[in-house]
Short mmCIF file of N, CA, C and O in Angstrom, two decimals:
data_model
loop_
_atom_site.label_atom_id
_atom_site.label_comp_id
_atom_site.label_asym_id
_atom_site.label_seq_id
_atom_site.Cartn_x
_atom_site.Cartn_y
_atom_site.Cartn_z
N MET E 1 101.41 45.25 63.77
CA MET E 1 102.91 45.14 63.65
C MET E 1 103.34 44.54 65.08
O MET E 1 102.66 44.73 66.20
N LYS E 2 104.26 43.73 65.31
CA LYS E 2 104.83 42.83 66.48
C LYS E 2 105.71 43.76 67.38
O LYS E 2 106.36 44.55 66.56
N LEU E 3 105.56 43.72 68.47
CA LEU E 3 106.44 44.30 69.37
C LEU E 3 107.86 44.12 69.11
O LEU E 3 108.72 44.85 69.21
N SER E 4 108.04 42.91 68.66
CA SER E 4 109.53 42.52 68.31
C SER E 4 109.92 43.68 67.36
O SER E 4 111.05 44.02 67.00
N GLU E 5 109.01 43.94 66.31
CA GLU E 5 109.49 44.79 65.26
C GLU E 5 109.61 46.15 65.61
O GLU E 5 110.40 46.87 65.25
N ILE E 6 108.57 46.38 66.61
CA ILE E 6 108.89 47.74 67.26
C ILE E 6 110.04 47.97 67.94
O ILE E 6 110.81 48.94 67.94
N ALA E 7 110.48 47.18 68.66
CA ALA E 7 111.93 47.02 69.24
C ALA E 7 113.17 47.26 68.15
O ALA E 7 113.99 48.11 68.61
N VAL E 8 113.00 46.71 67.10
CA VAL E 8 113.89 46.92 66.41
C VAL E 8 113.93 48.49 65.69
O VAL E 8 114.79 49.28 65.61
N ILE E 9 112.80 48.90 65.31
CA ILE E 9 112.57 50.21 64.70
C ILE E 9 112.96 51.18 65.74
O ILE E 9 113.53 52.31 65.29
N LEU E 10 112.68 51.23 67.07
CA LEU E 10 113.35 52.15 68.18
C LEU E 10 114.63 51.97 68.75
O LEU E 10 115.16 52.50 69.51
N ASP E 11 115.00 50.79 68.24
CA ASP E 11 116.40 50.33 68.65
C ASP E 11 116.38 50.37 70.26
O ASP E 11 117.11 50.71 70.86
N ALA E 12 115.33 49.64 70.62
CA ALA E 12 115.11 49.48 71.83
C ALA E 12 115.45 48.23 72.63
O ALA E 12 115.81 47.43 72.01
N LYS E 13 115.64 48.39 73.99
CA LYS E 13 115.88 47.15 74.68
C LYS E 13 114.75 46.70 75.46
O LYS E 13 114.18 47.33 76.14
N VAL E 14 114.49 45.49 75.55
CA VAL E 14 113.38 44.80 76.08
C VAL E 14 113.76 44.38 77.62
O VAL E 14 114.94 43.65 77.85
N ILE E 15 113.29 45.14 78.36
CA ILE E 15 113.57 44.88 79.76
C ILE E 15 112.45 44.04 80.69
O ILE E 15 112.92 43.77 81.91
N CYS E 16 111.32 43.65 80.16
CA CYS E 16 110.38 43.05 80.41
C CYS E 16 109.27 42.23 79.76
O CYS E 16 109.06 42.91 78.67
N GLY E 17 109.15 41.30 79.93
CA GLY E 17 107.98 40.38 78.91
C GLY E 17 108.43 40.04 77.55
O GLY E 17 107.54 39.84 76.60
N LYS E 18 109.66 39.61 77.58
CA LYS E 18 110.46 39.02 76.35
C LYS E 18 109.21 37.98 75.65
O LYS E 18 109.54 37.73 74.50
N GLU E 19 108.61 37.12 76.57
CA GLU E 19 107.98 36.10 76.21
C GLU E 19 106.59 36.71 75.58
O GLU E 19 105.94 35.84 74.67
N HIS E 20 106.46 37.85 75.26
CA HIS E 20 105.10 38.42 74.84
C HIS E 20 105.45 39.12 73.59
O HIS E 20 104.74 40.09 73.12
N LEU E 21 106.80 39.10 72.89
CA LEU E 21 107.31 39.99 71.79
C LEU E 21 106.13 39.65 70.42
O LEU E 21 106.60 40.45 69.55
N GLN E 22 105.42 38.87 70.52
CA GLN E 22 104.67 38.61 69.50
C GLN E 22 103.43 39.17 69.30
O GLN E 22 102.68 38.90 68.54
N ARG E 23 103.11 40.02 70.24
CA ARG E 23 101.78 40.61 70.47
C ARG E 23 101.82 41.62 69.44
O ARG E 23 102.72 42.17 68.82
N GLU E 24 100.52 41.99 68.79
CA GLU E 24 100.32 42.73 67.80
C GLU E 24 99.95 44.20 68.31
O GLU E 24 98.97 44.16 69.18
N ILE E 25 100.51 45.03 67.68
CA ILE E 25 100.20 46.31 68.09
C ILE E 25 99.57 46.96 66.83
O ILE E 25 100.28 47.05 65.60
N SER E 26 98.40 47.77 67.01
CA SER E 26 97.85 48.75 66.12
C SER E 26 97.85 50.15 66.08
O SER E 26 97.86 50.91 65.26
N HIS E 27 97.79 50.47 67.62
CA HIS E 27 97.75 51.78 67.80
C HIS E 27 98.80 52.34 68.99
O HIS E 27 99.23 51.42 69.62
N VAL E 28 99.22 53.69 68.75
CA VAL E 28 100.18 54.19 69.79
C VAL E 28 99.73 55.50 70.52
O VAL E 28 99.00 56.10 69.77
N PHE E 29 99.81 55.63 71.66
CA PHE E 29 99.50 56.75 72.50
C PHE E 29 100.80 57.32 73.13
O PHE E 29 101.46 56.36 73.77
N ALA E 30 101.26 58.53 73.09
CA ALA E 30 102.33 58.84 73.88
C ALA E 30 102.03 60.11 74.79
O ALA E 30 101.02 61.19 74.44
N SER E 31 102.37 59.95 75.98
CA SER E 31 102.03 60.90 76.93
C SER E 31 102.80 60.67 78.15
O SER E 31 103.02 59.38 78.42
N ASP E 32 103.22 61.70 79.14
CA ASP E 32 103.71 61.59 80.23
C ASP E 32 102.66 61.85 81.51
O ASP E 32 102.77 61.81 82.60
N LEU E 33 101.32 62.22 80.88
CA LEU E 33 100.22 62.71 81.64
C LEU E 33 99.30 61.13 81.86
O LEU E 33 98.51 61.05 81.13
N MET E 34 99.33 60.75 82.86
CA MET E 34 98.73 59.51 83.23
C MET E 34 97.12 59.65 83.16
O MET E 34 96.53 58.69 82.90
N SER E 35 96.75 60.82 83.54
CA SER E 35 95.22 61.15 83.43
C SER E 35 94.85 60.95 82.16
O SER E 35 93.84 60.60 82.05
N ASP E 36 95.55 61.40 81.09
CA ASP E 36 95.30 61.37 79.73
C ASP E 36 95.17 59.89 79.40
O ASP E 36 94.24 59.38 78.51
N VAL E 37 96.11 59.03 79.98
CA VAL E 37 96.39 57.53 79.49
C VAL E 37 94.83 56.87 80.08
O VAL E 37 94.36 55.84 79.33
N LEU E 38 94.36 57.43 81.36
CA LEU E 38 93.00 56.72 81.71
C LEU E 38 92.01 56.85 81.06
O LEU E 38 90.89 56.08 81.18
N THR E 39 92.09 57.91 79.86
CA THR E 39 90.63 58.12 79.07
C THR E 39 90.77 57.09 78.11
O THR E 39 89.72 57.02 77.23
N LEU E 40 91.63 56.25 77.91
CA LEU E 40 91.93 55.45 76.53
C LEU E 40 91.16 54.22 76.68
O LEU E 40 90.81 53.70 77.74
N ASP E 41 90.59 53.90 75.30
CA ASP E 41 89.75 52.72 74.99
C ASP E 41 90.28 52.07 73.90
O ASP E 41 89.41 52.16 73.02
N SER E 42 91.34 51.29 73.78
CA SER E 42 91.58 50.85 72.60
C SER E 42 92.52 49.50 72.92
O SER E 42 93.27 49.41 73.79
N ALA E 43 92.24 48.55 71.86
CA ALA E 43 93.00 47.05 72.24
C ALA E 43 94.30 47.52 71.26
O ALA E 43 94.44 48.19 70.53
N ASN E 44 95.27 46.47 71.67
CA ASN E 44 96.41 46.38 70.83
C ASN E 44 96.98 47.81 70.94
O ASN E 44 97.63 48.21 69.87
N LEU E 45 97.26 48.33 72.18
CA LEU E 45 97.78 49.75 72.38
C LEU E 45 99.43 49.51 72.78
O LEU E 45 99.73 48.76 73.64
N LEU E 46 100.20 50.56 72.23
CA LEU E 46 101.34 50.79 72.84
C LEU E 46 101.38 51.90 73.52
O LEU E 46 101.11 53.20 72.85
N LEU E 47 101.75 51.94 74.74
CA LEU E 47 102.05 53.51 75.41
C LEU E 47 103.50 53.77 75.22
O LEU E 47 104.41 53.13 75.75
N LEU E 48 103.84 55.09 74.70
CA LEU E 48 105.02 55.76 74.86
C LEU E 48 105.07 56.84 76.03
O LEU E 48 104.32 57.67 76.07
N THR E 49 105.90 56.67 76.86
CA THR E 49 106.29 57.55 78.12
C THR E 49 107.55 57.91 78.47
O THR E 49 108.36 56.95 78.18
N GLY E 50 107.77 59.06 78.96
CA GLY E 50 108.97 59.24 79.71
C GLY E 50 108.69 59.19 81.38
O GLY E 50 109.70 59.51 82.02
N LEU E 51 107.60 58.77 81.71
CA LEU E 51 107.39 58.90 83.28
C LEU E 51 107.81 57.67 83.77
O LEU E 51 107.24 56.40 83.67
N THR E 52 108.77 57.61 84.49
CA THR E 52 109.17 56.26 85.27
C THR E 52 109.01 56.32 86.58
O THR E 52 109.99 56.37 87.59
N ASN E 53 107.66 55.98 87.12
CA ASN E 53 107.53 55.82 88.46
C ASN E 53 106.49 54.66 88.42
O ASN E 53 105.85 54.31 87.34
N ILE E 54 106.06 54.27 89.64
CA ILE E 54 105.20 53.06 89.78
C ILE E 54 103.71 53.57 89.13
O ILE E 54 102.92 52.76 88.70
N GLN E 55 103.61 54.81 89.23
CA GLN E 55 102.00 55.36 88.57
C GLN E 55 102.09 54.85 87.07
O GLN E 55 100.81 54.49 86.74
N THR E 56 103.00 54.97 86.32
CA THR E 56 102.96 54.36 85.01
C THR E 56 102.31 53.06 84.92
O THR E 56 101.44 52.50 84.13
N ILE E 57 103.09 52.29 85.73
CA ILE E 57 102.56 50.71 85.66
C ILE E 57 100.97 50.47 86.14
O ILE E 57 100.11 50.02 85.68
N ARG E 58 100.70 51.25 87.28
CA ARG E 58 99.55 51.26 87.90
C ARG E 58 98.38 51.75 86.95
O ARG E 58 97.34 51.17 86.84
N THR E 59 98.66 52.92 86.27
CA THR E 59 97.83 53.35 85.48
C THR E 59 97.30 52.70 84.16
O THR E 59 96.34 52.34 83.86
N SER E 60 98.77 52.14 83.67
CA SER E 60 98.45 51.08 82.50
C SER E 60 97.69 49.75 82.86
O SER E 60 96.77 49.32 82.21
N GLU E 61 97.86 49.43 84.02
CA GLU E 61 96.99 48.30 84.45
C GLU E 61 95.46 48.54 84.47
O GLU E 61 94.77 47.78 84.00
N MET E 62 95.18 49.78 85.11
CA MET E 62 93.84 50.24 85.24
C MET E 62 93.29 50.46 83.77
O MET E 62 92.04 50.21 83.44
N ALA E 63 94.06 50.81 82.83
CA ALA E 63 93.58 51.11 81.43
C ALA E 63 93.71 49.74 80.56
O ALA E 63 93.39 50.10 79.26
N ASP E 64 94.12 48.60 81.02
CA ASP E 64 94.34 47.47 80.16
C ASP E 64 95.41 47.71 79.08
O ASP E 64 95.21 47.01 78.20
N ILE E 65 96.42 48.25 79.48
CA ILE E 65 97.52 48.61 78.57
C ILE E 65 98.63 47.62 78.89
O ILE E 65 99.16 47.69 80.19
N THR E 66 99.27 46.90 78.31
CA THR E 66 100.08 45.71 78.58
C THR E 66 101.40 46.20 77.86
O THR E 66 102.31 45.23 77.94
N ASN E 67 101.48 47.03 77.12
CA ASN E 67 102.79 47.39 76.25
C ASN E 67 103.26 48.81 76.41
O ASN E 67 102.67 49.84 76.15
N ILE E 68 104.40 48.90 77.07
CA ILE E 68 105.00 50.19 77.47
C ILE E 68 106.35 50.60 77.05
O ILE E 68 107.17 49.39 76.71
N VAL E 69 106.57 51.85 76.31
CA VAL E 69 108.10 51.94 75.88
C VAL E 69 108.41 53.21 76.71
O VAL E 69 107.80 54.30 76.81
N LEU E 70 109.65 53.10 77.33
CA LEU E 70 110.05 54.42 78.21
C LEU E 70 111.09 55.05 77.07
O LEU E 70 112.00 54.26 76.72
N VAL E 71 110.70 56.32 76.79
CA VAL E 71 111.57 57.09 75.90
C VAL E 71 112.77 57.83 76.72
O VAL E 71 112.55 57.89 77.76
N ARG E 72 113.28 58.59 75.69
CA ARG E 72 114.29 59.76 76.45
C ARG E 72 115.41 58.91 77.31
O ARG E 72 115.83 59.59 78.33
N ASP E 73 115.76 57.72 77.11
CA ASP E 73 116.79 57.00 77.90
C ASP E 73 116.37 56.92 79.29
O ASP E 73 117.35 56.73 80.19
N LYS E 74 115.16 56.70 79.70
CA LYS E 74 114.73 56.71 81.01
C LYS E 74 114.71 55.33 81.46
O LYS E 74 114.56 54.39 80.51
N LYS E 75 115.01 55.13 82.68
CA LYS E 75 114.92 53.54 83.28
C LYS E 75 114.06 53.40 84.12
O LYS E 75 113.62 54.04 84.93
N ALA E 76 113.44 51.91 84.05
CA ALA E 76 112.52 51.61 84.82
C ALA E 76 113.27 51.19 86.24
O ALA E 76 114.44 50.62 86.30
N ASP E 77 112.63 51.61 87.44
CA ASP E 77 113.27 51.05 88.67
C ASP E 77 112.63 49.51 89.04
O ASP E 77 111.83 48.94 88.37
N PRO E 78 113.36 48.80 89.99
CA PRO E 78 113.03 47.52 90.40
C PRO E 78 111.60 47.32 90.66
O PRO E 78 110.96 46.26 90.38
N GLU E 79 110.91 48.25 91.11
CA GLU E 79 109.41 48.20 91.62
C GLU E 79 108.66 48.06 90.34
O GLU E 79 107.57 47.36 90.12
N MET E 80 109.00 49.02 89.63
CA MET E 80 108.25 48.95 88.38
C MET E 80 108.30 47.63 87.32
O MET E 80 107.35 47.27 86.99
N LEU E 81 109.39 47.18 87.37
CA LEU E 81 109.73 46.08 86.80
C LEU E 81 108.89 44.87 87.13
O LEU E 81 108.19 43.86 86.68
N ARG E 82 109.09 44.86 88.58
CA ARG E 82 108.31 43.73 89.28
C ARG E 82 106.65 43.76 89.13
O ARG E 82 106.17 42.65 88.95
N LEU E 83 106.08 44.85 89.27
CA LEU E 83 104.65 45.03 89.04
C LEU E 83 104.37 44.80 87.42
O LEU E 83 103.28 44.12 87.18
N ALA E 84 105.00 45.22 86.80
CA ALA E 84 105.03 44.96 85.33
C ALA E 84 104.96 43.36 84.79
O ALA E 84 104.12 43.03 84.19
N GLU E 85 106.11 42.81 85.44
CA GLU E 85 106.06 41.49 85.25
C GLU E 85 104.75 40.44 85.93
O GLU E 85 104.44 39.75 85.34
N GLU E 86 104.37 41.09 86.92
CA GLU E 86 103.27 40.34 87.59
C GLU E 86 101.93 40.71 86.63
O GLU E 86 101.12 39.67 86.72
N ASN E 87 101.86 41.67 86.01
CA ASN E 87 100.80 42.06 85.21
C ASN E 87 101.16 41.46 83.63
O ASN E 87 100.08 42.04 82.61
N GLY E 88 102.05 40.86 83.50
CA GLY E 88 102.29 40.27 82.07
C GLY E 88 102.39 41.43 81.11
O GLY E 88 102.02 41.27 79.83
N MET E 89 103.06 42.38 81.51
CA MET E 89 103.63 43.70 80.55
C MET E 89 104.85 43.44 79.67
O MET E 89 105.67 42.62 80.35
N VAL E 90 104.73 44.03 78.52
CA VAL E 90 106.04 44.12 78.11
C VAL E 90 106.57 45.50 78.15
O VAL E 90 105.69 46.62 77.96
N MET E 91 107.74 45.73 78.53
CA MET E 91 108.32 47.25 78.74
C MET E 91 109.63 47.13 77.75
O MET E 91 110.62 46.25 77.93
N LEU E 92 109.78 48.27 77.09
CA LEU E 92 110.91 48.49 76.36
C LEU E 92 111.56 49.85 76.98
O LEU E 92 110.80 50.68 77.24
N GLU E 93 112.82 50.10 76.78
CA GLU E 93 113.66 51.37 77.10
C GLU E 93 114.25 51.73 75.36
O GLU E 93 115.04 50.98 75.09
N CYS E 94 113.94 53.07 75.27
CA CYS E 94 114.64 53.47 74.19
C CYS E 94 115.27 54.76 74.48
O CYS E 94 114.85 55.46 75.20
N SER E 95 116.40 55.38 73.55
CA SER E 95 116.94 56.51 73.92
C SER E 95 116.61 57.73 73.14
O SER E 95 116.80 58.75 73.23
N TYR E 96 115.55 57.33 72.07
CA TYR E 96 115.00 58.30 71.29
C TYR E 96 113.88 59.12 72.16
O TYR E 96 113.28 58.97 73.01
N SER E 97 113.86 60.46 71.61
CA SER E 97 112.91 61.20 72.15
C SER E 97 111.41 60.85 71.81
O SER E 97 111.14 59.91 70.85
N MET E 98 110.51 61.32 72.38
CA MET E 98 109.13 60.94 72.32
C MET E 98 108.89 61.24 70.94
O MET E 98 108.08 60.49 70.25
N PHE E 99 108.98 62.33 70.48
CA PHE E 99 108.80 63.03 69.13
C PHE E 99 109.20 61.93 68.18
O PHE E 99 108.71 61.70 67.11
N ARG E 100 110.57 61.76 68.05
CA ARG E 100 111.15 60.80 67.36
C ARG E 100 110.70 59.19 67.24
O ARG E 100 110.41 58.88 66.48
N SER E 101 110.32 58.99 68.53
CA SER E 101 109.60 57.49 68.46
C SER E 101 108.34 57.49 67.98
O SER E 101 108.02 56.58 67.18
N CYS E 102 107.55 58.61 68.00
CA CYS E 102 106.14 58.63 67.36
C CYS E 102 106.42 58.90 65.94
O CYS E 102 105.60 58.07 65.38
N GLY E 103 107.23 59.49 65.41
CA GLY E 103 107.48 59.83 63.85
C GLY E 103 107.85 58.30 63.29
O GLY E 103 107.38 57.86 62.28
N LEU E 104 108.82 57.52 63.98
CA LEU E 104 109.21 56.48 63.30
C LEU E 104 108.09 55.17 63.33
O LEU E 104 107.94 54.58 62.46
N LEU E 105 107.45 55.28 64.64
CA LEU E 105 106.36 54.21 64.42
C LEU E 105 105.34 54.91 63.65
O LEU E 105 104.49 54.02 63.01
N TYR E 106 104.87 55.91 63.40
CA TYR E 106 103.78 56.46 62.45
C TYR E 106 104.30 56.03 60.97
O TYR E 106 103.84 55.70 60.29
N ASN E 107 105.55 56.32 60.83
CA ASN E 107 106.02 56.00 59.40
C ASN E 107 105.90 54.50 59.23
O ASN E 107 105.95 54.32 57.72
N ALA E 108 106.02 53.71 60.08
CA ALA E 108 106.04 52.18 60.00
C ALA E 108 104.62 51.77 59.82
O ALA E 108 104.56 50.70 59.65
N GLY E 109 103.60 52.62 60.03
CA GLY E 109 102.27 52.22 59.59
C GLY E 109 101.44 52.06 61.02
O GLY E 109 100.32 51.71 60.90
N LEU E 110 101.89 52.40 62.26
CA LEU E 110 100.93 52.43 63.29
C LEU E 110 100.20 53.51 63.57
O LEU E 110 100.84 54.75 62.86
N LYS E 111 99.10 53.30 63.93
CA LYS E 111 97.90 54.41 63.98
C LYS E 111 97.92 55.34 65.41
O LYS E 111 98.49 54.46 66.30
N PRO E 112 97.86 56.67 65.27
CA PRO E 112 97.55 57.21 66.71
C PRO E 112 96.18 56.86 67.15
O PRO E 112 95.29 56.49 66.53
N VAL E 113 96.06 57.13 68.43
CA VAL E 113 94.68 56.90 69.06
C VAL E 113 93.59 57.76 68.63
O VAL E 113 92.55 57.40 68.13
N TYR E 114 94.14 59.03 68.58
CA TYR E 114 93.07 60.20 68.16
C TYR E 114 93.74 60.74 66.81
O TYR E 114 94.82 60.69 66.40
#
């Protein structure tokens, strides 16, 4: 599924990386715990999180994750956006809870990592 389709499903706002919305996503992982994110080894991954600090971007960079959705109406700060842009990341913001976001994406056919 393309990131542009995910943005529609989640009624999300693209805040970074609009030029990469044609990326294909096959798996989703949801966590606010970045130590769990570091254990991932999956391509075409989308991270759902409510953690809005620079640690989210740094951890994603280390785990080769380039697609992030901030849930629960959380907002990225300018430092996060700057670093995400430098790393070619796509970031979306949505008002849905993590639970609802996961459910919508699962029903749309995306697979969980585990």
